[in-house]
Amino acid sequence: MSEYLCGFPFSDVCGKCVWFFTFSHTMQPLPKYMQLRRRGYYAVLEIPKALRSIFDDKARFVKSLGTRDLRVAEQRLGLILLGWRKLIEKAKGSDSALASIQWEYQQWRSQIESITDDFDKADVESLAHERIEELLRTKGREAASEAYAVIFKKAQPLAARIDEWMASIGHLAAKTQATSKKAAMELCEHFKTTADIDKEGVKGFLVKLRTDKKLSDKTLSCRLSFVRSFISYLDEKYGTDLLPLFTIKALGRGADAKSVKQRAWVPFKASEVTQLYQAAIDKQDGVLADIIACAAYTGCRIEELGQIKLEHVTEESITIADSKTAAGIREVPLHPALSKLMDRLVSESTDGYILKGSDKGSYGKRTDALGKRFGQLKRQEGFGDRHVFHSIRKSVVSQLEQAGVSENTTADIIGHDKPRITYGLYSAGASLKQKIDAIKQVRYEGALGMPKHLLA
């Protein structure tokens, strides 16, 4: 705080001009990045020397705040500085330029919503409209529409929400996180804000993925699962209601060769699963026999089993903490027939996983070698290309269906998206007791009836 002298002229009776000086009121120091000039307050920000050539060799940004009222000037200063800093970030080649721009729009909206005085709010809204008009001139109609939707229609900017969503799934494996982010970024390429998303737009987005990126139906379905996870996060945190638009039905169906081949996979009969299990034992391949038994009583994918750690196993269930789809993250009931085998696997573990594997695959994939050994085994037992490890999973589904287990409970056990929107969106899922009662319907004869072997 400092005092300053104020002077004014006065003519005395002799006509002479005399200056009288007095001390004025105490003057507040100006905020950083603000200057008081003759015509009012100005915003000022230095441009880094290394970037000045990009900005026509200017040393600093300077802009009038359009007022002589310090309180109003302070309100306007932050938003102008924000815009300048985004320009500097972009000039530096920021990887998150889109998210940064969208974050700017959010700051405009937050500033407007925080002001209670109608006149002050009108001033800031006017500045926001000027910013939108600038975007229309420099970036085009699409950018201006995006800014208007976020600032004035309270739409959620998609790219700016990815990082916080990724933080919420930080417990997942690196591969799952990478695939999740890729799917969300593809969504952001097609839609900028939640206001852009509608039924026809979603169909167009999926068609673009199938045609432009040449994704098979199976890959597209997996990608949709991760997109649904992102959209579900937005629905829950920001009150949007978009998840019903991103349904399996929205995919439609193509007929590419790969998806046709995958749909041609057939389940093993229960007796055939027992045959493979016994064959692995006979070949003294204990680890392969163990993973066959685990798959036979859980319906898990091979890599899901390979990623199970000791802390994921309880007396009643196994937690699948990493899966190729969002629906695959689940709690699987522990079949009574697996209890003794699971006890042995837990007690024998030396690396924190229940099954021995290799971490040499991409993203730490542990079951590549086991998958190849299974392929050799099933061919030696007389099975062809239509039978794969995944066929054990199909065998479990078949047994559950034949026992009259509901489709939704089966989906909760094996990790599929719910077939009906209502259950998928609003239901917490089947209880553990329901899932335990259901999995007990899966049965095998012979050695697989109670797998517990210990090979020498």
PDB file of C-alpha atoms in Angstrom, residues 20 108 276:
ATOM      1  CA  PHE A  20      -2.172  23.153  -4.556  1.00  0.00           C
ATOM      2  CA  TRP A 108     -15.045 -18.934 -19.005  1.00  0.00           C
ATOM      3  CA  LEU A 276      -7.860 -82.217 -22.675  1.00  0.00           C
TER       4      LEU A 276
END
